[in-house]
Coordinates of C-alpha atoms and ligand atoms in Angstrom, one line a residue:
M1 CA 14.2 30.8 -171.3
T2 CA 12.4 29.4 -168.5
T3 CA 9.6 31.8 -167.0
I4 CA 7.2 31.3 -164.2
E5 CA 4.2 29.4 -165.4
N6 CA 1.9 26.8 -164.3
D7 CA 3.4 23.5 -163.3
K8 CA 6.8 25.0 -162.7
V9 CA 8.4 25.3 -159.3
A10 CA 9.5 28.9 -158.6
Y11 CA 12.2 30.0 -155.9
V12 CA 11.8 33.6 -154.8
T13 CA 12.9 36.0 -152.3
Y14 CA 10.3 38.7 -151.2
T15 CA 9.5 41.7 -149.1
G16 CA 5.9 42.6 -148.3
T17 CA 5.1 46.1 -147.1
F18 CA 1.9 48.0 -146.2
P19 CA 2.0 50.8 -148.9
D20 CA 0.3 53.4 -146.6
T21 CA 3.0 53.2 -143.9
G22 CA 5.9 51.3 -145.6
E23 CA 6.0 49.0 -142.7
V24 CA 7.5 45.5 -143.7
F25 CA 5.0 42.7 -142.5
D26 CA 7.0 39.9 -144.1
S27 CA 10.4 39.1 -145.7
N28 CA 12.6 36.3 -146.5
V29 CA 15.5 38.3 -148.0
G30 CA 18.8 37.0 -146.6
G31 CA 17.2 33.5 -145.9
E32 CA 15.9 30.5 -147.6
P33 CA 14.0 31.4 -150.8
L34 CA 10.3 30.6 -150.8
Q35 CA 9.5 27.8 -153.0
F36 CA 6.0 27.1 -154.6
L37 CA 4.4 25.1 -157.3
V38 CA 2.9 27.6 -159.7
G39 CA -0.9 27.2 -160.5
H40 CA -2.0 24.8 -157.7
G41 CA -3.5 27.5 -155.2
N42 CA -0.4 27.4 -152.9
M43 CA -0.1 31.3 -153.0
I44 CA -2.6 34.1 -152.9
Q45 CA -4.0 34.4 -156.4
G46 CA -2.8 37.9 -157.1
F47 CA 0.7 37.1 -156.1
E48 CA 0.9 34.3 -158.6
Q49 CA -0.7 36.3 -161.4
E50 CA 1.7 39.0 -161.1
M51 CA 4.7 36.8 -161.1
L52 CA 3.7 34.8 -164.3
G53 CA 6.1 35.2 -167.2
A54 CA 9.0 36.4 -165.0
S55 CA 12.4 34.9 -165.5
E56 CA 15.4 34.1 -163.3
G57 CA 16.9 37.3 -161.9
D58 CA 13.9 39.4 -162.5
T59 CA 12.6 41.6 -159.8
R60 CA 8.9 42.5 -159.9
E61 CA 7.0 45.2 -157.6
F62 CA 3.3 45.1 -157.4
T63 CA 0.4 46.1 -155.1
L64 CA -2.4 43.7 -154.4
T65 CA -5.8 45.1 -153.2
P66 CA -7.7 42.9 -150.8
D67 CA -9.6 41.3 -153.6
N68 CA -6.4 39.8 -155.0
A69 CA -4.9 39.1 -151.6
Y70 CA -6.7 38.0 -148.5
G71 CA -10.2 39.1 -149.1
H72 CA -12.1 41.8 -147.2
H73 CA -12.9 42.0 -143.4
R74 CA -16.3 40.5 -143.0
D75 CA -18.4 41.2 -140.0
E76 CA -20.1 37.8 -140.1
A77 CA -16.8 36.3 -139.4
I78 CA -17.0 37.9 -135.8
Q79 CA -18.9 35.6 -133.7
D80 CA -20.2 35.6 -130.1
V81 CA -19.0 32.4 -128.2
P82 CA -20.0 31.6 -124.6
R83 CA -16.9 31.4 -122.5
S84 CA -18.1 28.1 -121.1
Q85 CA -17.2 26.6 -124.8
F86 CA -13.6 27.4 -124.4
P87 CA -11.3 24.8 -122.8
E88 CA -10.2 25.5 -119.3
E89 CA -6.7 25.8 -120.1
V90 CA -7.3 28.7 -122.6
D91 CA -6.9 32.1 -120.8
V92 CA -9.2 34.2 -122.9
E93 CA -8.2 37.5 -121.0
Q94 CA -4.7 36.8 -121.8
A95 CA -5.4 35.9 -125.4
L96 CA -7.3 39.2 -125.7
Q97 CA -4.7 41.4 -124.2
D98 CA -1.7 39.9 -126.0
E99 CA -3.6 39.3 -129.3
I100 CA -2.5 35.6 -129.2
P101 CA -3.8 33.7 -132.2
L102 CA -6.0 30.6 -131.3
A103 CA -7.1 27.8 -133.4
A104 CA -10.3 25.8 -133.9
Y105 CA -11.3 23.1 -136.2
D106 CA -14.2 23.4 -138.8
E107 CA -16.4 20.4 -139.6
H108 CA -13.9 19.1 -142.1
G109 CA -11.1 19.1 -139.5
R110 CA -9.4 22.0 -141.0
P111 CA -7.6 24.4 -138.7
M112 CA -9.1 27.8 -138.5
Q113 CA -7.1 30.6 -136.9
F114 CA -8.9 33.3 -134.9
K115 CA -8.4 35.9 -132.4
I116 CA -10.4 37.3 -129.6
S117 CA -11.5 40.8 -130.2
A118 CA -13.5 41.5 -127.1
I119 CA -15.0 40.0 -123.9
D120 CA -18.4 41.0 -122.5
G121 CA -19.1 39.1 -119.3
D122 CA -19.6 35.5 -120.3
I123 CA -19.7 36.4 -124.1
V124 CA -16.3 36.2 -125.9
K125 CA -16.2 37.8 -129.4
V126 CA -14.3 35.7 -131.6
D127 CA -12.9 37.1 -135.0
F128 CA -12.3 34.6 -137.7
N129 CA -11.1 37.2 -140.2
H130 CA -7.7 36.5 -141.9
P131 CA -5.1 38.9 -140.0
M132 CA -4.5 40.3 -143.5
A133 CA -8.2 40.6 -144.5
G134 CA -9.1 44.2 -145.8
K135 CA -5.3 45.0 -146.3
T136 CA -3.7 46.3 -149.4
L137 CA -0.3 44.6 -149.8
H138 CA 2.8 45.8 -151.6
F139 CA 5.5 43.1 -152.8
S140 CA 8.9 43.3 -154.1
V141 CA 9.8 39.7 -155.5
N142 CA 13.0 38.6 -156.8
V143 CA 13.0 35.3 -158.9
V144 CA 16.0 33.3 -157.6
S145 CA 15.4 30.0 -159.9
I146 CA 12.8 28.2 -161.7
R147 CA 12.5 24.5 -162.4
D148 CA 10.0 21.8 -163.8
A149 CA 7.9 20.2 -161.2
V150 CA 8.4 16.5 -161.0
P151 CA 5.3 14.2 -161.6
E152 CA 5.0 13.4 -157.9
E153 CA 4.8 17.1 -157.0
L154 CA 2.1 17.8 -159.6
E155 CA 0.2 14.7 -158.2
H156 CA 0.4 16.3 -154.7
G157 CA -0.2 19.7 -155.8
H158 CA 2.8 21.2 -153.8
A159 CA 6.5 21.5 -154.2
H160 CA 8.8 19.0 -152.4
G161 CA 12.3 19.4 -151.0
P162 CA 14.1 22.0 -149.1
G163 CA 12.0 25.0 -148.2
G164 CA 9.0 23.2 -149.6
H165 CA 6.7 20.4 -148.3
H166 CA 8.1 17.3 -146.3
H167 CA 6.4 14.1 -145.8
Ligands
ZN201 ZN1 3.6 16.0 -151.4

């Protein structure tokens, strides 16, 4: 029987909740299954670990501490940036008030999301912590189907096709 293991492509539906409040933060139940290539760093580590060995039709429930999910909140990830460094079209007051996520690029050109956590005169406090940092997350995951990855997917390190990666 096919189970979730490295180099398989898994299709799952899931609901993520905060265990302390029961609030749903994400779910794709009733929509397209999430598709991912297992063992290539496409998912948070704890999620994949908990799903290894599951078969089609299985449902797994698990809770991930920040260590196994999005890491801990780090004070170093909050930085003071002079207001003059923001492009003119960015309304920092609005972004603070509406908690609008903004993006910057690191030295490798990778996008980094951040939000503005405070404004003090000409200094804008910018928070690069992942929005899920420091949070314990509960997941209920149903395995819809599992298939072998094709060589091209293994080469690229991600799943292709509907619900997956497009080129
Ligand atoms: Zn690809």
